[in-house]
PDB file of C-alpha atoms in Angstrom:
ATOM      1  CA  MET A  15     -21.901  -3.546  -2.077  1.00 97.00           C
ATOM      2  CA  THR A  16     -23.223  -0.963   0.761  1.00 98.00           C
ATOM      3  CA  ILE A  17     -20.829   2.042   1.957  1.00 98.00           C
ATOM      4  CA  THR A  18     -21.354   0.477   5.259  1.00 98.00           C
ATOM      5  CA  GLU A  19     -20.622  -3.024   3.994  1.00 98.00           C
ATOM      6  CA  PHE A  20     -17.493  -1.726   2.805  1.00 98.00           C
ATOM      7  CA  GLN A  21     -15.805  -0.195   5.220  1.00 98.00           C
ATOM      8  CA  LYS A  22     -16.909  -3.044   7.229  1.00 98.00           C
ATOM      9  CA  LEU A  23     -14.704  -5.274   4.879  1.00 97.00           C
ATOM     10  CA  ILE A  24     -11.933  -2.903   5.189  1.00 98.00           C
ATOM     11  CA  GLU A  25     -11.861  -2.864   9.152  1.00 97.00           C
ATOM     12  CA  ALA A  26     -11.833  -6.969   9.030  1.00 97.00           C
ATOM     13  CA  THR A  27      -8.991  -7.208   7.018  1.00 97.00           C
ATOM     14  CA  TYR A  28      -6.790  -4.015   9.018  1.00 96.00           C
ATOM     15  CA  PHE A  29      -8.310  -2.620  11.641  1.00 95.00           C
ATOM     16  CA  THR A  30      -5.700  -3.140  14.059  1.00 93.00           C
ATOM     17  CA  ARG A  31      -2.949  -2.897  12.201  1.00 94.00           C
ATOM     18  CA  ASP A  32      -4.319   0.774  11.241  1.00 94.00           C
ATOM     19  CA  SER A  33      -5.335   1.224  15.100  1.00 94.00           C
ATOM     20  CA  ALA A  34      -1.768   0.049  16.235  1.00 95.00           C
ATOM     21  CA  ARG A  35      -0.484   2.476  13.457  1.00 94.00           C
ATOM     22  CA  GLY A  36      -2.818   5.735  14.770  1.00 95.00           C
ATOM     23  CA  ARG A  37      -4.750   7.875  12.908  1.00 95.00           C
ATOM     24  CA  GLU A  38      -2.200  10.327  12.226  1.00 96.00           C
ATOM     25  CA  ARG A  39       0.716   8.135  10.174  1.00 96.00           C
ATOM     26  CA  THR A  40      -2.581   6.484   8.705  1.00 97.00           C
ATOM     27  CA  PHE A  41      -3.662   9.978   7.134  1.00 98.00           C
ATOM     28  CA  MET A  42      -0.386  10.058   5.627  1.00 97.00           C
ATOM     29  CA  TRP A  43      -0.688   6.563   4.106  1.00 97.00           C
ATOM     30  CA  PHE A  44      -3.843   8.111   2.543  1.00 98.00           C
ATOM     31  CA  VAL A  45      -2.285  10.784   1.283  1.00 98.00           C
ATOM     32  CA  GLU A  46       0.676   8.701   0.037  1.00 98.00           C
ATOM     33  CA  GLU A  47      -2.547   6.968  -2.179  1.00 98.00           C
ATOM     34  CA  VAL A  48      -3.741  10.329  -3.873  1.00 98.00           C
ATOM     35  CA  GLY A  49      -0.549  11.037  -5.078  1.00 98.00           C
ATOM     36  CA  GLU A  50      -0.872   7.539  -6.378  1.00 98.00           C
ATOM     37  CA  LEU A  51      -4.548   8.141  -7.816  1.00 98.00           C
ATOM     38  CA  ALA A  52      -2.903  11.369  -9.574  1.00 97.00           C
ATOM     39  CA  ARG A  53       0.014   9.521 -10.655  1.00 96.00           C
ATOM     40  CA  ALA A  54      -2.333   7.064 -12.382  1.00 96.00           C
ATOM     41  CA  LEU A  55      -4.978   9.963 -13.612  1.00 96.00           C
ATOM     42  CA  ALA A  56      -2.119  12.160 -15.727  1.00 94.00           C
ATOM     43  CA  ARG A  57      -0.736   9.275 -17.401  1.00 91.00           C
ATOM     44  CA  THR A  58      -2.169   7.387 -20.350  1.00 85.00           C
ATOM     45  CA  PRO A  59      -3.362   4.087 -19.124  1.00 82.00           C
ATOM     46  CA  GLU A  60      -1.237   1.182 -20.817  1.00 84.00           C
ATOM     47  CA  ASP A  61      -3.190  -1.940 -19.285  1.00 89.00           C
ATOM     48  CA  GLY A  62      -6.797  -1.367 -19.490  1.00 87.00           C
ATOM     49  CA  GLY A  63      -7.045   1.071 -16.619  1.00 92.00           C
ATOM     50  CA  ARG A  64      -6.560  -1.384 -14.161  1.00 94.00           C
ATOM     51  CA  ASN A  65      -4.105   0.245 -12.546  1.00 96.00           C
ATOM     52  CA  LEU A  66      -6.445   3.602 -12.317  1.00 97.00           C
ATOM     53  CA  ARG A  67      -9.133   1.639 -10.847  1.00 97.00           C
ATOM     54  CA  GLU A  68      -6.552   0.060  -8.722  1.00 97.00           C
ATOM     55  CA  GLU A  69      -5.545   3.196  -7.311  1.00 98.00           C
ATOM     56  CA  PHE A  70      -9.608   4.627  -6.916  1.00 98.00           C
ATOM     57  CA  ALA A  71     -10.327   1.649  -5.190  1.00 98.00           C
ATOM     58  CA  ASP A  72      -7.168   2.180  -2.630  1.00 98.00           C
ATOM     59  CA  VAL A  73      -8.321   5.882  -2.080  1.00 98.00           C
ATOM     60  CA  LEU A  74     -11.359   5.004  -1.123  1.00 98.00           C
ATOM     61  CA  ALA A  75     -10.439   1.762   1.440  1.00 98.00           C
ATOM     62  CA  TRP A  76      -7.918   4.283   2.903  1.00 98.00           C
ATOM     63  CA  LEU A  77     -10.891   6.674   3.542  1.00 98.00           C
ATOM     64  CA  ALA A  78     -12.896   4.221   5.106  1.00 98.00           C
ATOM     65  CA  THR A  79      -9.761   3.310   7.627  1.00 98.00           C
ATOM     66  CA  LEU A  80      -9.787   6.841   8.692  1.00 98.00           C
ATOM     67  CA  ALA A  81     -13.641   7.354   9.214  1.00 98.00           C
ATOM     68  CA  SER A  82     -12.984   4.039  11.110  1.00 98.00           C
ATOM     69  CA  LEU A  83     -10.562   5.268  13.680  1.00 97.00           C
ATOM     70  CA  SER A  84     -12.500   8.279  13.847  1.00 97.00           C
ATOM     71  CA  GLY A  85     -15.006   6.338  14.709  1.00 96.00           C
ATOM     72  CA  VAL A  86     -17.532   7.859  11.785  1.00 97.00           C
ATOM     73  CA  SER A  87     -19.646   5.969   9.150  1.00 98.00           C
ATOM     74  CA  LEU A  88     -18.797   7.230   5.696  1.00 98.00           C
ATOM     75  CA  GLU A  89     -22.151   5.969   4.717  1.00 98.00           C
ATOM     76  CA  GLU A  90     -24.368   7.749   7.551  1.00 98.00           C
ATOM     77  CA  ALA A  91     -21.890  10.869   6.346  1.00 98.00           C
ATOM     78  CA  ALA A  92     -22.563  10.664   2.897  1.00 98.00           C
ATOM     79  CA  LEU A  93     -26.021  10.132   3.450  1.00 97.00           C
ATOM     80  CA  GLU A  94     -26.128  12.749   6.157  1.00 96.00           C
ATOM     81  CA  LYS A  95     -24.700  15.614   3.618  1.00 97.00           C
ATOM     82  CA  TYR A  96     -26.363  14.517   0.445  1.00 97.00           C
ATOM     83  CA  ARG A  97     -28.874  12.280   0.102  1.00 95.00           C
ATOM     84  CA  ASN A  98     -31.085  15.592  -1.440  1.00 93.00           C
ATOM     85  CA  GLY A  99     -28.713  16.778  -3.781  1.00 94.00           C
ATOM     86  CA  CYS A 100     -26.394  19.758  -3.506  1.00 95.00           C
ATOM     87  CA  PRO A 101     -26.301  20.982   0.195  1.00 94.00           C
ATOM     88  CA  ARG A 102     -26.305  24.809  -0.854  1.00 94.00           C
ATOM     89  CA  CYS A 103     -29.368  24.992  -3.510  1.00 94.00           C
ATOM     90  CA  GLY A 104     -30.944  21.652  -2.819  1.00 92.00           C
ATOM     91  CA  GLY A 105     -30.915  21.053  -6.343  1.00 93.00           C
ATOM     92  CA  LYS A 106     -30.483  17.686  -7.945  1.00 94.00           C
ATOM     93  CA  PRO A 107     -28.609  18.932 -10.581  1.00 95.00           C
ATOM     94  CA  CYS A 108     -27.163  21.613  -8.523  1.00 94.00           C
ATOM     95  CA  SER A 109     -27.773  25.062  -9.498  1.00 92.00           C
ATOM     96  CA  CYS A 110     -25.467  27.213  -7.273  1.00 89.00           C
TER      97      CYS A 110
ATOM     98  CA  MET B   5     -26.881   2.696   0.321  1.00 97.00           C
ATOM     99  CA  THR B   6     -24.646   1.027  -1.809  1.00 98.00           C
ATOM    100  CA  ILE B   7     -21.217   2.499  -3.465  1.00 98.00           C
ATOM    101  CA  THR B   8     -22.650   2.916  -6.916  1.00 98.00           C
ATOM    102  CA  GLU B   9     -25.620   4.316  -5.992  1.00 98.00           C
ATOM    103  CA  PHE B  10     -23.660   7.002  -4.196  1.00 98.00           C
ATOM    104  CA  GLN B  11     -21.404   7.375  -7.296  1.00 98.00           C
ATOM    105  CA  LYS B  12     -24.983   7.784  -9.445  1.00 98.00           C
ATOM    106  CA  LEU B  13     -26.729  10.037  -6.400  1.00 97.00           C
ATOM    107  CA  ILE B  14     -23.042  12.732  -7.034  1.00 98.00           C
ATOM    108  CA  GLU B  15     -23.590  12.441 -10.719  1.00 97.00           C
ATOM    109  CA  ALA B  16     -27.096  13.495 -10.821  1.00 97.00           C
ATOM    110  CA  THR B  17     -26.291  16.152  -8.365  1.00 97.00           C
ATOM    111  CA  TYR B  18     -22.905  17.512  -9.853  1.00 96.00           C
ATOM    112  CA  PHE B  19     -21.814  15.692 -13.122  1.00 95.00           C
ATOM    113  CA  THR B  20     -22.324  18.256 -15.727  1.00 94.00           C
ATOM    114  CA  ARG B  21     -20.542  20.712 -13.510  1.00 94.00           C
ATOM    115  CA  ASP B  22     -17.673  18.884 -12.971  1.00 94.00           C
ATOM    116  CA  SER B  23     -17.220  17.741 -16.403  1.00 94.00           C
ATOM    117  CA  ALA B  24     -17.169  20.978 -17.496  1.00 95.00           C
ATOM    118  CA  ARG B  25     -14.590  21.927 -15.063  1.00 94.00           C
ATOM    119  CA  GLY B  26     -12.353  18.893 -16.504  1.00 95.00           C
ATOM    120  CA  ARG B  27     -10.557  16.266 -14.832  1.00 95.00           C
ATOM    121  CA  GLU B  28      -8.054  17.772 -13.363  1.00 96.00           C
ATOM    122  CA  ARG B  29      -9.395  20.465 -12.236  1.00 97.00           C
ATOM    123  CA  THR B  30     -11.528  18.301 -10.428  1.00 97.00           C
ATOM    124  CA  PHE B  31      -8.997  16.640  -8.901  1.00 98.00           C
ATOM    125  CA  MET B  32      -7.109  20.102  -7.669  1.00 97.00           C
ATOM    126  CA  TRP B  33     -10.855  20.594  -5.671  1.00 97.00           C
ATOM    127  CA  PHE B  34     -10.699  17.251  -4.376  1.00 98.00           C
ATOM    128  CA  VAL B  35      -7.192  17.556  -3.109  1.00 98.00           C
ATOM    129  CA  GLU B  36      -8.478  20.836  -1.609  1.00 98.00           C
ATOM    130  CA  GLU B  37     -11.040  19.050   0.827  1.00 98.00           C
ATOM    131  CA  VAL B  38      -8.271  16.473   1.641  1.00 98.00           C
ATOM    132  CA  GLY B  39      -6.952  19.267   3.279  1.00 98.00           C
ATOM    133  CA  GLU B  40     -10.276  20.004   5.052  1.00 98.00           C
ATOM    134  CA  LEU B  41     -10.220  16.695   6.160  1.00 98.00           C
ATOM    135  CA  ALA B  42      -6.827  17.057   7.525  1.00 97.00           C
ATOM    136  CA  ARG B  43      -7.832  20.055   9.194  1.00 96.00           C
ATOM    137  CA  ALA B  44     -10.795  18.770  10.799  1.00 96.00           C
ATOM    138  CA  LEU B  45      -8.599  15.407  11.977  1.00 96.00           C
ATOM    139  CA  ALA B  46      -5.854  17.465  13.310  1.00 94.00           C
ATOM    140  CA  ARG B  47      -8.704  19.465  15.643  1.00 91.00           C
ATOM    141  CA  THR B  48     -10.435  18.807  18.703  1.00 85.00           C
ATOM    142  CA  PRO B  49     -14.460  18.467  17.424  1.00 82.00           C
ATOM    143  CA  GLU B  50     -16.482  21.396  19.398  1.00 84.00           C
ATOM    144  CA  ASP B  51     -19.530  20.315  17.139  1.00 89.00           C
ATOM    145  CA  GLY B  52     -19.997  16.723  18.603  1.00 87.00           C
ATOM    146  CA  GLY B  53     -17.902  15.469  15.086  1.00 92.00           C
ATOM    147  CA  ARG B  54     -20.559  17.349  12.871  1.00 94.00           C
ATOM    148  CA  ASN B  55     -17.912  19.011  10.840  1.00 96.00           C
ATOM    149  CA  LEU B  56     -15.568  15.433  10.757  1.00 97.00           C
ATOM    150  CA  ARG B  57     -18.208  14.152   9.223  1.00 97.00           C
ATOM    151  CA  GLU B  58     -18.739  16.775   6.315  1.00 97.00           C
ATOM    152  CA  GLU B  59     -14.899  16.316   5.763  1.00 98.00           C
ATOM    153  CA  PHE B  60     -15.210  12.628   5.175  1.00 98.00           C
ATOM    154  CA  ALA B  61     -18.491  12.832   2.823  1.00 98.00           C
ATOM    155  CA  ASP B  62     -16.548  15.654   0.895  1.00 98.00           C
ATOM    156  CA  VAL B  63     -13.935  13.603   0.307  1.00 98.00           C
ATOM    157  CA  LEU B  64     -15.893  10.570  -0.695  1.00 98.00           C
ATOM    158  CA  ALA B  65     -18.194  13.018  -2.807  1.00 98.00           C
ATOM    159  CA  TRP B  66     -15.339  14.289  -5.073  1.00 98.00           C
ATOM    160  CA  LEU B  67     -13.614  10.630  -5.464  1.00 98.00           C
ATOM    161  CA  ALA B  68     -17.058   9.328  -6.745  1.00 98.00           C
ATOM    162  CA  THR B  69     -16.483  12.693  -9.029  1.00 98.00           C
ATOM    163  CA  LEU B  70     -13.994  11.456 -10.033  1.00 98.00           C
ATOM    164  CA  ALA B  71     -14.269   7.765 -11.027  1.00 98.00           C
ATOM    165  CA  SER B  72     -17.459   9.204 -13.063  1.00 98.00           C
ATOM    166  CA  LEU B  73     -15.105  11.433 -14.592  1.00 97.00           C
ATOM    167  CA  SER B  74     -12.881   8.479 -15.687  1.00 97.00           C
ATOM    168  CA  GLY B  75     -15.701   5.949 -16.300  1.00 96.00           C
ATOM    169  CA  VAL B  76     -14.610   4.107 -13.236  1.00 97.00           C
ATOM    170  CA  SER B  77     -16.812   2.595 -10.826  1.00 98.00           C
ATOM    171  CA  LEU B  78     -15.597   2.636  -7.279  1.00 98.00           C
ATOM    172  CA  GLU B  79     -17.901  -0.052  -6.360  1.00 98.00           C
ATOM    173  CA  GLU B  80     -16.507  -2.595  -9.273  1.00 98.00           C
ATOM    174  CA  ALA B  81     -13.054  -1.151  -8.265  1.00 98.00           C
ATOM    175  CA  ALA B  82     -13.027  -1.752  -4.919  1.00 98.00           C
ATOM    176  CA  LEU B  83     -14.904  -5.105  -5.185  1.00 97.00           C
ATOM    177  CA  GLU B  84     -11.931  -6.096  -7.609  1.00 96.00           C
ATOM    178  CA  LYS B  85      -9.418  -5.381  -5.536  1.00 97.00           C
ATOM    179  CA  TYR B  86     -10.806  -5.637  -2.098  1.00 97.00           C
ATOM    180  CA  ARG B  87     -13.162  -8.460  -1.821  1.00 95.00           C
ATOM    181  CA  ASN B  88     -11.534 -11.220  -0.756  1.00 93.00           C
ATOM    182  CA  GLY B  89      -9.766  -8.889   1.974  1.00 94.00           C
ATOM    183  CA  CYS B  90      -6.144  -7.912   1.647  1.00 95.00           C
ATOM    184  CA  PRO B  91      -5.076  -8.380  -2.203  1.00 94.00           C
ATOM    185  CA  ARG B  92      -0.956  -9.182  -1.145  1.00 94.00           C
ATOM    186  CA  CYS B  93      -1.391 -12.425   1.329  1.00 94.00           C
ATOM    187  CA  GLY B  94      -5.481 -13.061   0.887  1.00 92.00           C
ATOM    188  CA  GLY B  95      -5.786 -12.801   4.804  1.00 93.00           C
ATOM    189  CA  LYS B  96      -8.887 -11.065   6.538  1.00 94.00           C
ATOM    190  CA  PRO B  97      -7.567  -9.809   8.997  1.00 95.00           C
ATOM    191  CA  CYS B  98      -3.896  -9.168   6.772  1.00 94.00           C
ATOM    192  CA  SER B  99      -1.019 -10.628   8.077  1.00 92.00           C
ATOM    193  CA  CYS B 100       1.251  -9.084   5.831  1.00 89.00           C
TER     194      CYS B 100
END
């Protein structure tokens, strides 16, 4: 699945609600998910890693919705900066 | 570009360095990028949104590297949870 397809899937699922909530409050929900990811990373998985995968998925989903609320294409932004490897040294791998 | 292709691009660019740094310290760098995204979101763009796009790209890149350090495929995790829309109500759009 492309990054854009995922962003559009999240838009189709949540854009109306997230748009009504507003970008600032949506950012706060995003940060809550970052906290849940921290918790999952800090603990020893007891479920085969399912919760950890869910938390990664959630952070990605909330990042996608924030991008949509900002009129930003995550995929275009990602390619613009990282397409050729490290944006500082141009290396892949980075040799900064 | 698929989510997996982006994750592999970031791995090719940064995995050796990020792996040596370790997951906990890499998480702290990720959170620093989340802070930079907050700053970009809270300000009025004066550069046509370039900085905001960069911050979205950076958060996505650090999330990808954290997933790699955790042995998680971001794309598989995203599809596992969101493929059919809202994982709670099954709606697309969500009607929770």
